[in-house]
CSV table of C-alpha atoms and ligand atoms in Angstrom, one decimal:
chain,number,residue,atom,x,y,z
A,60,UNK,CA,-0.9,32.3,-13.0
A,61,UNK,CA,-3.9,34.0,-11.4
A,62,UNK,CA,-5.5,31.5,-9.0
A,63,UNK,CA,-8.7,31.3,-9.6
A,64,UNK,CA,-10.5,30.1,-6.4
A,65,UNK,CA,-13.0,31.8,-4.4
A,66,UNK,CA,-11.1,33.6,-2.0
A,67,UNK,CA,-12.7,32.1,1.3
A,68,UNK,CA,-10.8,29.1,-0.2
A,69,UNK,CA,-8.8,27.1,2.5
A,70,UNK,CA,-6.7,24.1,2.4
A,71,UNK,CA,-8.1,21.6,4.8
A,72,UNK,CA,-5.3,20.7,7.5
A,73,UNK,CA,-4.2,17.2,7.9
A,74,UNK,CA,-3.0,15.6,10.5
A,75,UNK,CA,-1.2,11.7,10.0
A,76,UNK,CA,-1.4,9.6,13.0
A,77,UNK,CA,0.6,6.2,11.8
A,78,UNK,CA,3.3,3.2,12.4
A,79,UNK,CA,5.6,3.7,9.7
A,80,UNK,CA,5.4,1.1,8.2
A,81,UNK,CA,5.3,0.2,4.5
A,82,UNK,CA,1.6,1.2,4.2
A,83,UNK,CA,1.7,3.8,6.6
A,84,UNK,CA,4.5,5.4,4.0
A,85,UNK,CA,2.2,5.2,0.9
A,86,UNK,CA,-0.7,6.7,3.2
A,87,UNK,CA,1.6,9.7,3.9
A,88,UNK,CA,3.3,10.5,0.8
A,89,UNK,CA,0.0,10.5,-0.6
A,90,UNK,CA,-1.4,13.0,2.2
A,91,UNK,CA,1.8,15.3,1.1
A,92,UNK,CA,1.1,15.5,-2.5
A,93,UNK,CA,-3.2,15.0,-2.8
A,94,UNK,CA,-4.9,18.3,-3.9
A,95,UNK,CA,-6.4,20.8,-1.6
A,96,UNK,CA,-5.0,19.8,1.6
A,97,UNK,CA,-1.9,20.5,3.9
A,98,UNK,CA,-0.7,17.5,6.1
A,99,UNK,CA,0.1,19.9,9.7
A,100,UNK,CA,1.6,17.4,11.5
A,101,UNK,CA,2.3,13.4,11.9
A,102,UNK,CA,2.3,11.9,15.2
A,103,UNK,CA,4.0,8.0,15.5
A,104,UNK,CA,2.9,5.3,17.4
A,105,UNK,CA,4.5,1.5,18.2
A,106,UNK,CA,2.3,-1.0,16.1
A,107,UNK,CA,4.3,-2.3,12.8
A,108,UNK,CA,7.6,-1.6,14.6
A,109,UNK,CA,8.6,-0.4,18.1
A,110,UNK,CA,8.1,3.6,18.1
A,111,UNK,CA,11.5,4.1,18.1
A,112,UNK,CA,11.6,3.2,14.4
A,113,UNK,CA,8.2,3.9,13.1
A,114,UNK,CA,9.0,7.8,14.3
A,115,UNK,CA,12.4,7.9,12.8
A,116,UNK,CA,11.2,6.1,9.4
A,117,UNK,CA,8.1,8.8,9.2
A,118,UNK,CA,10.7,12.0,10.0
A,119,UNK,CA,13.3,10.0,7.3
A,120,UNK,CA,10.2,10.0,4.4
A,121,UNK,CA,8.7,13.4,5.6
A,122,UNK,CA,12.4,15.3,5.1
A,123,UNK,CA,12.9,13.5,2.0
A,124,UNK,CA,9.9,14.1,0.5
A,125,UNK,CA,11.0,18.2,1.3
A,126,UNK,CA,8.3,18.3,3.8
A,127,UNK,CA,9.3,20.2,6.7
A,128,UNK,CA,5.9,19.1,8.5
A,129,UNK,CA,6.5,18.7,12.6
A,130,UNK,CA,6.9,14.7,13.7
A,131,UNK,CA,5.7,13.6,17.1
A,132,UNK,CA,6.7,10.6,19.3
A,133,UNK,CA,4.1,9.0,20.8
A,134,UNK,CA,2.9,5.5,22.9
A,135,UNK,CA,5.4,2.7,23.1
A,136,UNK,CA,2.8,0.7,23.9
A,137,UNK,CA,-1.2,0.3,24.4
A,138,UNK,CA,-3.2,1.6,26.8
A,139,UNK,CA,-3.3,-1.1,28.8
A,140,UNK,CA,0.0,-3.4,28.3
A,141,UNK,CA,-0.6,-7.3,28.3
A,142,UNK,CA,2.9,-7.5,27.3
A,143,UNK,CA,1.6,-9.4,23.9
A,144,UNK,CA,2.9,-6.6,21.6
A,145,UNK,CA,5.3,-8.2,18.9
A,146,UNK,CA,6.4,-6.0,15.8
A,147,UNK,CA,4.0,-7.1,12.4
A,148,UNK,CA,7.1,-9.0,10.7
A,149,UNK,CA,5.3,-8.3,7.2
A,150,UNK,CA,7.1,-4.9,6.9
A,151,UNK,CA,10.2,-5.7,7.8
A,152,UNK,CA,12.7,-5.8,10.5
A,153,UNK,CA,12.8,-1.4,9.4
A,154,UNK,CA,8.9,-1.3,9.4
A,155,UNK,CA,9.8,-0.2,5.4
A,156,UNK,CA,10.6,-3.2,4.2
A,157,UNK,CA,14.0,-3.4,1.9
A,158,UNK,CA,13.9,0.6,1.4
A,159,UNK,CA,16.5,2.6,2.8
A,160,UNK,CA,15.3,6.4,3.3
A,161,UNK,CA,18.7,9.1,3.9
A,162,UNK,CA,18.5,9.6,7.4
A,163,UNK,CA,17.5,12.9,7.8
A,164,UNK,CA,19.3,13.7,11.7
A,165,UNK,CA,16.5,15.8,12.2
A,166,UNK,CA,14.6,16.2,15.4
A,167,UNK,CA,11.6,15.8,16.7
A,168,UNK,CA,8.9,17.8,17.7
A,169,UNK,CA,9.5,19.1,21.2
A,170,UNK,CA,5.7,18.1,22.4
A,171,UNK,CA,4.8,14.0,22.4
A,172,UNK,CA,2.2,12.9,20.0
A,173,UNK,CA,-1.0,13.4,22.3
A,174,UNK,CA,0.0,17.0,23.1
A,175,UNK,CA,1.2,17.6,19.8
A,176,UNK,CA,-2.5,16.2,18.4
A,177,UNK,CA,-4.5,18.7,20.9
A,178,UNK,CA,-1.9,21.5,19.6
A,179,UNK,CA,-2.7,21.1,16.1
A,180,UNK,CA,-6.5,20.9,16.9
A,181,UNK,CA,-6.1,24.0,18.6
A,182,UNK,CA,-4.6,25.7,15.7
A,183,UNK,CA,-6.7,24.3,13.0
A,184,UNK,CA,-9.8,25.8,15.2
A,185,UNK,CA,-12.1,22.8,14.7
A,186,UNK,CA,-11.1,22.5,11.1
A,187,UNK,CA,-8.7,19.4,11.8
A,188,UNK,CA,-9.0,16.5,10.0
A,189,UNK,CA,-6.7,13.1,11.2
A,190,UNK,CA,-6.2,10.0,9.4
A,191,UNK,CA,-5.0,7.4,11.9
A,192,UNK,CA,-3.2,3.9,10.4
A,193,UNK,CA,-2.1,2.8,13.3
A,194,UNK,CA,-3.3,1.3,16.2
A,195,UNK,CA,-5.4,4.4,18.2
A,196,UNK,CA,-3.0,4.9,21.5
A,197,UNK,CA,-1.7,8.0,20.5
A,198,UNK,CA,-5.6,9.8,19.7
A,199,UNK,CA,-7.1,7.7,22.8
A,200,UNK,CA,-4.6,9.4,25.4
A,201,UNK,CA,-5.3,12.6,23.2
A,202,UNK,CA,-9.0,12.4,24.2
A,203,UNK,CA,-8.2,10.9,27.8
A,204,UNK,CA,-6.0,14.1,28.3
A,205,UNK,CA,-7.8,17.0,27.1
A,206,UNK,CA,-11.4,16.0,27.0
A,207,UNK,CA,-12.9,18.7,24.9
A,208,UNK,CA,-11.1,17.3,22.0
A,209,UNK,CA,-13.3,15.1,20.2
A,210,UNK,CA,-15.7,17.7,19.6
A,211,UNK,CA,-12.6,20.5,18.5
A,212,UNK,CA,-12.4,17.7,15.2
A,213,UNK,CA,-13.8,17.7,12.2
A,214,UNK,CA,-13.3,14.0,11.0
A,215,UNK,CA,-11.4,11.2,12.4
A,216,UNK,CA,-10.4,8.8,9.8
A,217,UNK,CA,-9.3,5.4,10.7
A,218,UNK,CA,-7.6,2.3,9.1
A,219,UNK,CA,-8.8,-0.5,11.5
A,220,UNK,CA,-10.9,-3.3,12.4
A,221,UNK,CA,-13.5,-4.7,10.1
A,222,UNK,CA,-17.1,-5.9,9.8
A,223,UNK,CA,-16.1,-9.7,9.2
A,224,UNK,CA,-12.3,-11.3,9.5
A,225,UNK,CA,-9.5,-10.4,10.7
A,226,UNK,CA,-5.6,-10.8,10.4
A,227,UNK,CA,-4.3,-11.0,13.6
A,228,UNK,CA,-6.7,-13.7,14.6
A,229,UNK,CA,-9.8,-15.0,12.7
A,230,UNK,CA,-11.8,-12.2,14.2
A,231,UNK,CA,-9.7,-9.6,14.9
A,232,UNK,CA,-7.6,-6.6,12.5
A,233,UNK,CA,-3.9,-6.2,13.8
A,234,UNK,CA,-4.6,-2.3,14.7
A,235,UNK,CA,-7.4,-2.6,17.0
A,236,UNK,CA,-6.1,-5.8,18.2
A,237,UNK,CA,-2.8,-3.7,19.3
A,238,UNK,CA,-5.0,-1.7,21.4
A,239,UNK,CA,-8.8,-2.5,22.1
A,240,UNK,CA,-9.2,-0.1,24.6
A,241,UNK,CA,-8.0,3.1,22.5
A,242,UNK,CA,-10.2,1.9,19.8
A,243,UNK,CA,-13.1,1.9,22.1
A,244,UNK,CA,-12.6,5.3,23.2
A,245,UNK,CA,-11.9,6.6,20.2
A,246,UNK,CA,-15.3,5.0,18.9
A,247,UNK,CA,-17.5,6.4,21.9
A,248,UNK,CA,-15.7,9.6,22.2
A,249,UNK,CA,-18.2,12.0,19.7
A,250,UNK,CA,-16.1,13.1,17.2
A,251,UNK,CA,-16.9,12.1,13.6
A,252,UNK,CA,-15.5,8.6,13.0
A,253,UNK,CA,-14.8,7.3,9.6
A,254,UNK,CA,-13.5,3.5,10.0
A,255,UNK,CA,-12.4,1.8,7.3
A,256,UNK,CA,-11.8,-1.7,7.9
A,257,UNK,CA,-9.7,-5.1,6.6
A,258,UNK,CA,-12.6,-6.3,4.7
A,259,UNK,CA,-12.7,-3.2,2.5
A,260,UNK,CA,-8.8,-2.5,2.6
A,261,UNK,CA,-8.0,-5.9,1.3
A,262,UNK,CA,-9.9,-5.2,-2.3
A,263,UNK,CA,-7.5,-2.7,-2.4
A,264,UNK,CA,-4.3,-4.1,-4.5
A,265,UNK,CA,-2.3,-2.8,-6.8
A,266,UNK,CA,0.1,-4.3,-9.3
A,267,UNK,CA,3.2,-4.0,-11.7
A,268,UNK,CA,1.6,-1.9,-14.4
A,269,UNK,CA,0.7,0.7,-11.1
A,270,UNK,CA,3.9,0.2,-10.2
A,271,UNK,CA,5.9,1.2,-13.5
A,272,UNK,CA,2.9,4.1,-13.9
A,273,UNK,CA,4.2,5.7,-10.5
A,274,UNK,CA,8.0,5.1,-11.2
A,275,UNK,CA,7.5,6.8,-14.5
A,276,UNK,CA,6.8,10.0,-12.7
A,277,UNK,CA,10.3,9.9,-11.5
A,278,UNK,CA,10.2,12.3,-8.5
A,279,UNK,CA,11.7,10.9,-5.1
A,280,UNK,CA,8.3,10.3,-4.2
A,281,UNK,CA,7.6,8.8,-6.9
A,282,UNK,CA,10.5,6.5,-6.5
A,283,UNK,CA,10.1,5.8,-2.6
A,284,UNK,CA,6.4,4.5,-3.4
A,285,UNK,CA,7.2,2.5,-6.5
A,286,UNK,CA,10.3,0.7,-4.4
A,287,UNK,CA,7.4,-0.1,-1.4
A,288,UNK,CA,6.0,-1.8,-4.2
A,289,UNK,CA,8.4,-3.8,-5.4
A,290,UNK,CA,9.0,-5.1,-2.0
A,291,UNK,CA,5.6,-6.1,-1.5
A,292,UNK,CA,5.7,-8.0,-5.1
A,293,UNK,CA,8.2,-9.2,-3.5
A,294,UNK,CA,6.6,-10.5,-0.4
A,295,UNK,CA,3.3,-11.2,-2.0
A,296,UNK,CA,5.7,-14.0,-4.3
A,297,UNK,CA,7.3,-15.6,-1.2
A,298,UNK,CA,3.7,-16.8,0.3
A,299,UNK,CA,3.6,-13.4,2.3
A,300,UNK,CA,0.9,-10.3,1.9
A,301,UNK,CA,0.2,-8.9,-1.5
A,302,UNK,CA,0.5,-5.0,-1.9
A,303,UNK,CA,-3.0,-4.0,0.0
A,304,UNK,CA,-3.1,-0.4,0.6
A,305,UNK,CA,-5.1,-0.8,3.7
A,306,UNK,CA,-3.4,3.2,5.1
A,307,UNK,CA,-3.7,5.0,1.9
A,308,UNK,CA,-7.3,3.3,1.5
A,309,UNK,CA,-8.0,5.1,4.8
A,310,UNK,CA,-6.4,8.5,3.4
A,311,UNK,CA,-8.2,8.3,0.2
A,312,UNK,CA,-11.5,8.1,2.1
A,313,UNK,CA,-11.1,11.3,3.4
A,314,UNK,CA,-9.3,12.9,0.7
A,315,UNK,CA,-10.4,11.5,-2.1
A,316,UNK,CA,-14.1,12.0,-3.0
A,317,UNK,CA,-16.2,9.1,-4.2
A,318,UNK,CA,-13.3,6.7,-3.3
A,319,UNK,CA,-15.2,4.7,-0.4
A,320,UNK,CA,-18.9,4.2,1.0
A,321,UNK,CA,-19.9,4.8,4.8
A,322,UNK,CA,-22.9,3.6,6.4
A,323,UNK,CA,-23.4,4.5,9.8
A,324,UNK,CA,-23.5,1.6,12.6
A,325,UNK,CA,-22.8,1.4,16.3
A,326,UNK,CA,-19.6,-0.3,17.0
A,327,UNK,CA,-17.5,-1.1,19.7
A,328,UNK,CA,-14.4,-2.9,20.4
A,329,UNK,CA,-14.0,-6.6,22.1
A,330,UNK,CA,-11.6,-5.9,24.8
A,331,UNK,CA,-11.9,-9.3,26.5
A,332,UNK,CA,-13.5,-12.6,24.9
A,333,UNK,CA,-10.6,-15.8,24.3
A,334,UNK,CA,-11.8,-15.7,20.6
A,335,UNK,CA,-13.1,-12.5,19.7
A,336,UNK,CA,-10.2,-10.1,21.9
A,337,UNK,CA,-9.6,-7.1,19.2
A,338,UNK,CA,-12.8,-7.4,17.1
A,339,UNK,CA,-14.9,-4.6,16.3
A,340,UNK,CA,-17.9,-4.9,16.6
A,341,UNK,CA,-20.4,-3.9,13.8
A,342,UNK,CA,-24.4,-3.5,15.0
A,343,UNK,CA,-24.9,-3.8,11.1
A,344,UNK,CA,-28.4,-5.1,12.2
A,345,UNK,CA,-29.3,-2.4,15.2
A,346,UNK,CA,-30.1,-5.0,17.0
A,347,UNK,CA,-28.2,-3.3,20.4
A,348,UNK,CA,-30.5,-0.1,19.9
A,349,UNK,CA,-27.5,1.9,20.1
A,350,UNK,CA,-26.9,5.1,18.3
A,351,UNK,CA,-24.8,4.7,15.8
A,352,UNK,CA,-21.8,6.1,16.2
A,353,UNK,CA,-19.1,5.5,13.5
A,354,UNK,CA,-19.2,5.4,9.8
A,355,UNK,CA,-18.2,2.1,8.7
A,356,UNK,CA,-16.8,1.9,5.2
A,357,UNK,CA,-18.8,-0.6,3.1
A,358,UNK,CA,-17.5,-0.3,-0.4
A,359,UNK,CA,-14.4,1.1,-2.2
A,360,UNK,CA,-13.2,2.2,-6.0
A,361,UNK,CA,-10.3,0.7,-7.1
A,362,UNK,CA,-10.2,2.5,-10.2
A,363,UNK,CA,-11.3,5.8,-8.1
A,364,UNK,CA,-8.3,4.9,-5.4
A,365,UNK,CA,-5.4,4.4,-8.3
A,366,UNK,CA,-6.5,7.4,-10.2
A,367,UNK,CA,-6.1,9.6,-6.7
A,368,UNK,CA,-3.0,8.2,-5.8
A,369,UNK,CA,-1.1,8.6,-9.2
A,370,UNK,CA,-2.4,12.1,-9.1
A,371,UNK,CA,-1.0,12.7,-5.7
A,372,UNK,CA,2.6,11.5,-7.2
A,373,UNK,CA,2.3,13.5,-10.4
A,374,UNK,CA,1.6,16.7,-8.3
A,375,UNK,CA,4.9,15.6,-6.6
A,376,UNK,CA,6.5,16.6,-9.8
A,377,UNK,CA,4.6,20.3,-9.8
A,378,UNK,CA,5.5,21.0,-6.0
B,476,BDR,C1,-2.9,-2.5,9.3
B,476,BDR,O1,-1.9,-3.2,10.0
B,476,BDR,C2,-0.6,-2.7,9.6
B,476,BDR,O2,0.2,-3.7,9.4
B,476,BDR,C3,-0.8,-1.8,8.4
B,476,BDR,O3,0.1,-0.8,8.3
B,476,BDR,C4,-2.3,-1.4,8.5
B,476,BDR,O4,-2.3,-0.2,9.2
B,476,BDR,C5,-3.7,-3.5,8.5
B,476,BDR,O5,-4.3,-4.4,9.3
B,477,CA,CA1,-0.3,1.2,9.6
């Protein structure tokens, strides 16, 4: 069929920094299938899981998805290491919960995750787009490394923090908790910051109808989304988390128009404070007279968000 877009068309190029992780998987499989876009690379980080796992799990879903997208190693650990780190034991000792993905034996990219960040910039020649779900180590030593970076970027899209609450502590959201510091540069660093936080994520649920809808497509991914479900059903029924799509919340407001509200505030992250370690904070009141430097999601669709992501599945049936 004769494709019918203007012909300075272009696919806008992706690039999935994240701790696979049940979320994390959604987030990407999403990424893989939405409309208009082409995911260029994923780079792993520790956070759900040690890195280890969180790399081999996103290489695993990327190769059996038939993606042949490059996968990055990256940080271990944050920034600066308090030794406090402890897998988040809500996905699983795997990070993916009860599913089992064919291990691919692929290998990795040959560059680590910051290099391979600045590489993809590079090549997307200020067109790159990332949607980080993890906690920011990997983008941080990106910016620390090559410093011209954050202005080579056309949107930086995080899952993280929050105005109000937390789930690591009362005040804090277990991403920027993992690493305060990377948050902080990645906030003051220039380039166009989307966060989307835990008190937005967390309206974001979906349920056993959304579930059978996405199984009914039938595709593997398809089938590797509707059995992250199930698991969280699962968890949600033994007093753990219900299924929040706080990652593919985070995709969906860069890829999915309409899908979440930004207002601009200044925000920074707590990177001391015996109550408040990990918090962003929101100047929702400019009462710092800083420049505002991040758009801070306010609002989400659901509706909007479970049309987008059942799209993104059936188009896995077309690819
Ligand atoms: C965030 O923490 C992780 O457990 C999830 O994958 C998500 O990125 C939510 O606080
Ligand atoms: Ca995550």
């Amino acid at each position: 069929m004769a494709d019918c877009r203007p012909c300075e068309y272009v696919m806008r190029k992706i690039l999935m920094d994240c701790d696979v992780g049940t979320d994390d998987a959604i987030a990407i499989t999403a990424a893989l299938f939405t409309e208009d876009a082409e995911v260029v690379a994923v780079t792993a980080v520790f956070g759900n899981t040690f890195v280890e796992r969180t790399a081999r799990n996103a290489l695993n879903l990327v190769r059996h998805l038939g993606s042949s997208v490059p996968v990055a190693v990256g940080a271990s650990a944050p920034l600066k290491d308090r030794g406090n780190i402890k897998p988040d034991v809500s996905h699983g000792e795997s990070g993916l919960g009860t599913v089992t993905l064919p291990d691919c034996g692929g290998s990795f990219h040959s560059l680590n995750a910051p290099a391979a960040i600045y590489e993809a910039a590079v090549k997307a020649s200020g067109e790159l787009e990332i949607i980080a779900t993890a906690p920011l180590t990997n983008i941080a030593m990106a910016f620390l490394l090559y410093p011209e970076l954050p202005s080579m970027i056309r949107g930086l899209y995080i899952m993280g923090g929050a105005i109000d609450g937390g789930n690591m502590t009362r005040t804090a959201e277990f991403n920027t908790w993992n690493d305060p510091e990377a948050a902080r540069i990645a906030f003051s660093s220039g380039a166009p910051c989307f966060m989307t936080g835990l008190d937005v994520t967390r309206n974001t649920i979906l349920n056993e109808d959304d579930a059978r809808a996405v199984r009914g497509v039938g595709t593997k991914a398809a089938l590797v989304v509707a059995d992250i479900l199930d698991f969280m059903f699962a968890r949600r029924d033994a007093g753990g988390e219900d299924a929040i799509m706080h990652d593919a919340l985070a995709a969906a407001s860069a890829l999915c128009p309409g899908c979440v509200e930004f207002r601009e505030y200044y925000v920074d992250a707590e990177c001391e404070g015996r109550y408040t370690f990990g918090h962003t904070f929101v100047d929702t009141r400019g009462r710092t007279g800083n420049k505002p430097n991040v758009n801070v999601a306010v609002a989400s669709s659901l509706p909007t968000f479970k049309r987008w992501l059942l799209e993104c599945i059936e188009r896995s049936a077309r690819v």
